[in-house]
Amino acid sequence: GIDFAMPAAWVIEVPKKGLYTTFYCREKATIDSVKVAAQHMHPNSFSPDVEQPVGTEWVEAAKSREIKRKMQEIFPTPQAGFKMLDRDGGGSVDRKEMAVGLFKLGVWLHPSE
């Protein structure tokens, strides 16, 4: 299992309907055993054409795609998105401005990110 403190906002914002996606970083053997157990308990719960990525290398690219998608949904232009992130109007975005802006978009980053 996974043991970690879940941010309160995650519990509040869990969708009531639609697609809920969670990213896990696992070893191939773990992925395979979870698939076998799930198929046994819930036949056809895994689509044969969907692959769970192995390892952690894919996480950065997946987060980048999600940030880009959210920015494109909300802002009409890249400049408008930058303006929202540049809270002090200084013409650049520092780490804190980026973290606060992404949090407002619903993207939670680990402090090491």
PDB file of N, CA, C and O in Angstrom, residues 34-66:
ATOM      1  N   VAL A  34      -0.861  -6.325 -10.097  1.00  0.00           N
ATOM      2  CA  VAL A  34      -2.093  -5.562  -9.866  1.00  0.00           C
ATOM      3  C   VAL A  34      -3.093  -5.834 -10.991  1.00  0.00           C
ATOM      4  O   VAL A  34      -4.292  -6.027 -10.740  1.00  0.00           O
ATOM      5  N   LYS A  35      -2.619  -5.878 -12.224  1.00  0.00           N
ATOM      6  CA  LYS A  35      -3.502  -6.174 -13.354  1.00  0.00           C
ATOM      7  C   LYS A  35      -4.144  -7.556 -13.227  1.00  0.00           C
ATOM      8  O   LYS A  35      -5.337  -7.725 -13.463  1.00  0.00           O
ATOM      9  N   VAL A  36      -3.345  -8.558 -12.845  1.00  0.00           N
ATOM     10  CA  VAL A  36      -3.871  -9.917 -12.700  1.00  0.00           C
ATOM     11  C   VAL A  36      -4.932  -9.954 -11.604  1.00  0.00           C
ATOM     12  O   VAL A  36      -6.018 -10.509 -11.791  1.00  0.00           O
ATOM     13  N   ALA A  37      -4.633  -9.330 -10.461  1.00  0.00           N
ATOM     14  CA  ALA A  37      -5.595  -9.312  -9.350  1.00  0.00           C
ATOM     15  C   ALA A  37      -6.868  -8.564  -9.741  1.00  0.00           C
ATOM     16  O   ALA A  37      -7.984  -9.004  -9.438  1.00  0.00           O
ATOM     17  N   ALA A  38      -6.719  -7.445 -10.430  1.00  0.00           N
ATOM     18  CA  ALA A  38      -7.889  -6.659 -10.841  1.00  0.00           C
ATOM     19  C   ALA A  38      -8.734  -7.429 -11.847  1.00  0.00           C
ATOM     20  O   ALA A  38      -9.968  -7.416 -11.765  1.00  0.00           O
ATOM     21  N   GLN A  39      -8.102  -8.082 -12.801  1.00  0.00           N
ATOM     22  CA  GLN A  39      -8.839  -8.859 -13.790  1.00  0.00           C
ATOM     23  C   GLN A  39      -9.620  -9.986 -13.121  1.00  0.00           C
ATOM     24  O   GLN A  39     -10.728 -10.317 -13.535  1.00  0.00           O
ATOM     25  N   HIS A  40      -9.021 -10.572 -12.075  1.00  0.00           N
ATOM     26  CA  HIS A  40      -9.697 -11.652 -11.347  1.00  0.00           C
ATOM     27  C   HIS A  40     -10.928 -11.109 -10.602  1.00  0.00           C
ATOM     28  O   HIS A  40     -11.998 -11.706 -10.640  1.00  0.00           O
ATOM     29  N   MET A  41     -10.775  -9.972  -9.943  1.00  0.00           N
ATOM     30  CA  MET A  41     -11.865  -9.404  -9.147  1.00  0.00           C
ATOM     31  C   MET A  41     -12.882  -8.642 -10.001  1.00  0.00           C
ATOM     32  O   MET A  41     -14.069  -8.638  -9.705  1.00  0.00           O
ATOM     33  N   HIS A  42     -12.384  -7.971 -11.030  1.00  0.00           N
ATOM     34  CA  HIS A  42     -13.232  -7.138 -11.894  1.00  0.00           C
ATOM     35  C   HIS A  42     -12.846  -7.381 -13.348  1.00  0.00           C
ATOM     36  O   HIS A  42     -12.066  -6.620 -13.921  1.00  0.00           O
ATOM     37  N   PRO A  43     -13.376  -8.434 -13.967  1.00  0.00           N
ATOM     38  CA  PRO A  43     -13.012  -8.733 -15.362  1.00  0.00           C
ATOM     39  C   PRO A  43     -13.201  -7.514 -16.270  1.00  0.00           C
ATOM     40  O   PRO A  43     -14.128  -6.738 -16.092  1.00  0.00           O
ATOM     41  N   ASN A  44     -12.283  -7.357 -17.192  1.00  0.00           N
ATOM     42  CA  ASN A  44     -12.286  -6.258 -18.169  1.00  0.00           C
ATOM     43  C   ASN A  44     -12.069  -4.885 -17.543  1.00  0.00           C
ATOM     44  O   ASN A  44     -12.410  -3.870 -18.137  1.00  0.00           O
ATOM     45  N   SER A  45     -11.495  -4.832 -16.326  1.00  0.00           N
ATOM     46  CA  SER A  45     -11.256  -3.534 -15.695  1.00  0.00           C
ATOM     47  C   SER A  45     -10.058  -2.810 -16.301  1.00  0.00           C
ATOM     48  O   SER A  45      -9.934  -1.605 -16.165  1.00  0.00           O
ATOM     49  N   PHE A  46      -9.187  -3.540 -16.983  1.00  0.00           N
ATOM     50  CA  PHE A  46      -8.060  -2.924 -17.673  1.00  0.00           C
ATOM     51  C   PHE A  46      -8.241  -3.118 -19.168  1.00  0.00           C
ATOM     52  O   PHE A  46      -8.360  -4.239 -19.642  1.00  0.00           O
ATOM     53  N   SER A  47      -8.245  -2.036 -19.896  1.00  0.00           N
ATOM     54  CA  SER A  47      -8.323  -2.126 -21.348  1.00  0.00           C
ATOM     55  C   SER A  47      -7.002  -2.683 -21.870  1.00  0.00           C
ATOM     56  O   SER A  47      -5.934  -2.241 -21.433  1.00  0.00           O
ATOM     57  N   PRO A  48      -7.036  -3.630 -22.788  1.00  0.00           N
ATOM     58  CA  PRO A  48      -5.786  -4.224 -23.281  1.00  0.00           C
ATOM     59  C   PRO A  48      -4.898  -3.233 -24.028  1.00  0.00           C
ATOM     60  O   PRO A  48      -3.693  -3.445 -24.137  1.00  0.00           O
ATOM     61  N   ASP A  49      -5.459  -2.129 -24.514  1.00  0.00           N
ATOM     62  CA  ASP A  49      -4.649  -1.169 -25.263  1.00  0.00           C
ATOM     63  C   ASP A  49      -4.096  -0.040 -24.398  1.00  0.00           C
ATOM     64  O   ASP A  49      -3.451   0.874 -24.894  1.00  0.00           O
ATOM     65  N   VAL A  50      -4.305  -0.081 -23.081  1.00  0.00           N
ATOM     66  CA  VAL A  50      -3.785   0.942 -22.181  1.00  0.00           C
ATOM     67  C   VAL A  50      -2.630   0.359 -21.390  1.00  0.00           C
ATOM     68  O   VAL A  50      -2.767  -0.658 -20.738  1.00  0.00           O
ATOM     69  N   GLU A  51      -1.493   1.015 -21.468  1.00  0.00           N
ATOM     70  CA  GLU A  51      -0.309   0.565 -20.739  1.00  0.00           C
ATOM     71  C   GLU A  51      -0.009   1.515 -19.592  1.00  0.00           C
ATOM     72  O   GLU A  51      -0.031   2.730 -19.762  1.00  0.00           O
ATOM     73  N   GLN A  52       0.272   0.968 -18.433  1.00  0.00           N
ATOM     74  CA  GLN A  52       0.722   1.753 -17.290  1.00  0.00           C
ATOM     75  C   GLN A  52       2.223   1.970 -17.439  1.00  0.00           C
ATOM     76  O   GLN A  52       2.969   1.003 -17.551  1.00  0.00           O
ATOM     77  N   PRO A  53       2.688   3.213 -17.464  1.00  0.00           N
ATOM     78  CA  PRO A  53       4.131   3.444 -17.590  1.00  0.00           C
ATOM     79  C   PRO A  53       4.892   2.854 -16.400  1.00  0.00           C
ATOM     80  O   PRO A  53       4.399   2.843 -15.280  1.00  0.00           O
ATOM     81  N   VAL A  54       6.087   2.401 -16.667  1.00  0.00           N
ATOM     82  CA  VAL A  54       6.943   1.815 -15.635  1.00  0.00           C
ATOM     83  C   VAL A  54       7.946   2.866 -15.185  1.00  0.00           C
ATOM     84  O   VAL A  54       8.393   3.684 -15.979  1.00  0.00           O
ATOM     85  N   GLY A  55       8.301   2.840 -13.907  1.00  0.00           N
ATOM     86  CA  GLY A  55       9.321   3.742 -13.386  1.00  0.00           C
ATOM     87  C   GLY A  55       8.787   5.133 -13.132  1.00  0.00           C
ATOM     88  O   GLY A  55       7.579   5.345 -12.963  1.00  0.00           O
ATOM     89  N   THR A  56       9.686   6.106 -13.111  1.00  0.00           N
ATOM     90  CA  THR A  56       9.299   7.484 -12.788  1.00  0.00           C
ATOM     91  C   THR A  56       9.634   8.487 -13.891  1.00  0.00           C
ATOM     92  O   THR A  56       9.251   9.643 -13.797  1.00  0.00           O
ATOM     93  N   GLU A  57      10.332   8.046 -14.922  1.00  0.00           N
ATOM     94  CA  GLU A  57      10.790   8.976 -15.949  1.00  0.00           C
ATOM     95  C   GLU A  57       9.642   9.701 -16.646  1.00  0.00           C
ATOM     96  O   GLU A  57       9.777  10.820 -17.106  1.00  0.00           O
ATOM     97  N   TRP A  58       8.482   9.079 -16.731  1.00  0.00           N
ATOM     98  CA  TRP A  58       7.340   9.618 -17.452  1.00  0.00           C
ATOM     99  C   TRP A  58       6.597  10.700 -16.667  1.00  0.00           C
ATOM    100  O   TRP A  58       5.818  11.456 -17.240  1.00  0.00           O
ATOM    101  N   VAL A  59       6.841  10.811 -15.356  1.00  0.00           N
ATOM    102  CA  VAL A  59       6.052  11.707 -14.504  1.00  0.00           C
ATOM    103  C   VAL A  59       6.226  13.169 -14.911  1.00  0.00           C
ATOM    104  O   VAL A  59       5.260  13.918 -15.025  1.00  0.00           O
ATOM    105  N   GLU A  60       7.460  13.608 -15.132  1.00  0.00           N
ATOM    106  CA  GLU A  60       7.710  15.011 -15.486  1.00  0.00           C
ATOM    107  C   GLU A  60       6.985  15.394 -16.771  1.00  0.00           C
ATOM    108  O   GLU A  60       6.342  16.434 -16.839  1.00  0.00           O
ATOM    109  N   ALA A  61       7.063  14.540 -17.786  1.00  0.00           N
ATOM    110  CA  ALA A  61       6.386  14.829 -19.056  1.00  0.00           C
ATOM    111  C   ALA A  61       4.870  14.855 -18.867  1.00  0.00           C
ATOM    112  O   ALA A  61       4.178  15.710 -19.433  1.00  0.00           O
ATOM    113  N   ALA A  62       4.331  13.945 -18.048  1.00  0.00           N
ATOM    114  CA  ALA A  62       2.883  13.913 -17.812  1.00  0.00           C
ATOM    115  C   ALA A  62       2.426  15.172 -17.092  1.00  0.00           C
ATOM    116  O   ALA A  62       1.390  15.755 -17.431  1.00  0.00           O
ATOM    117  N   LYS A  63       3.193  15.630 -16.101  1.00  0.00           N
ATOM    118  CA  LYS A  63       2.830  16.855 -15.386  1.00  0.00           C
ATOM    119  C   LYS A  63       2.910  18.060 -16.325  1.00  0.00           C
ATOM    120  O   LYS A  63       2.049  18.937 -16.284  1.00  0.00           O
ATOM    121  N   SER A  64       3.926  18.107 -17.156  1.00  0.00           N
ATOM    122  CA  SER A  64       4.059  19.219 -18.099  1.00  0.00           C
ATOM    123  C   SER A  64       2.874  19.274 -19.057  1.00  0.00           C
ATOM    124  O   SER A  64       2.341  20.353 -19.336  1.00  0.00           O
ATOM    125  N   ARG A  65       2.446  18.109 -19.552  1.00  0.00           N
ATOM    126  CA  ARG A  65       1.284  18.073 -20.447  1.00  0.00           C
ATOM    127  C   ARG A  65       0.021  18.551 -19.732  1.00  0.00           C
ATOM    128  O   ARG A  65      -0.782  19.287 -20.297  1.00  0.00           O
ATOM    129  N   GLU A  66      -0.143  18.153 -18.475  1.00  0.00           N
ATOM    130  CA  GLU A  66      -1.315  18.557 -17.710  1.00  0.00           C
ATOM    131  C   GLU A  66      -1.317  20.065 -17.454  1.00  0.00           C
ATOM    132  O   GLU A  66      -2.344  20.727 -17.575  1.00  0.00           O
TER     133      GLU A  66
END
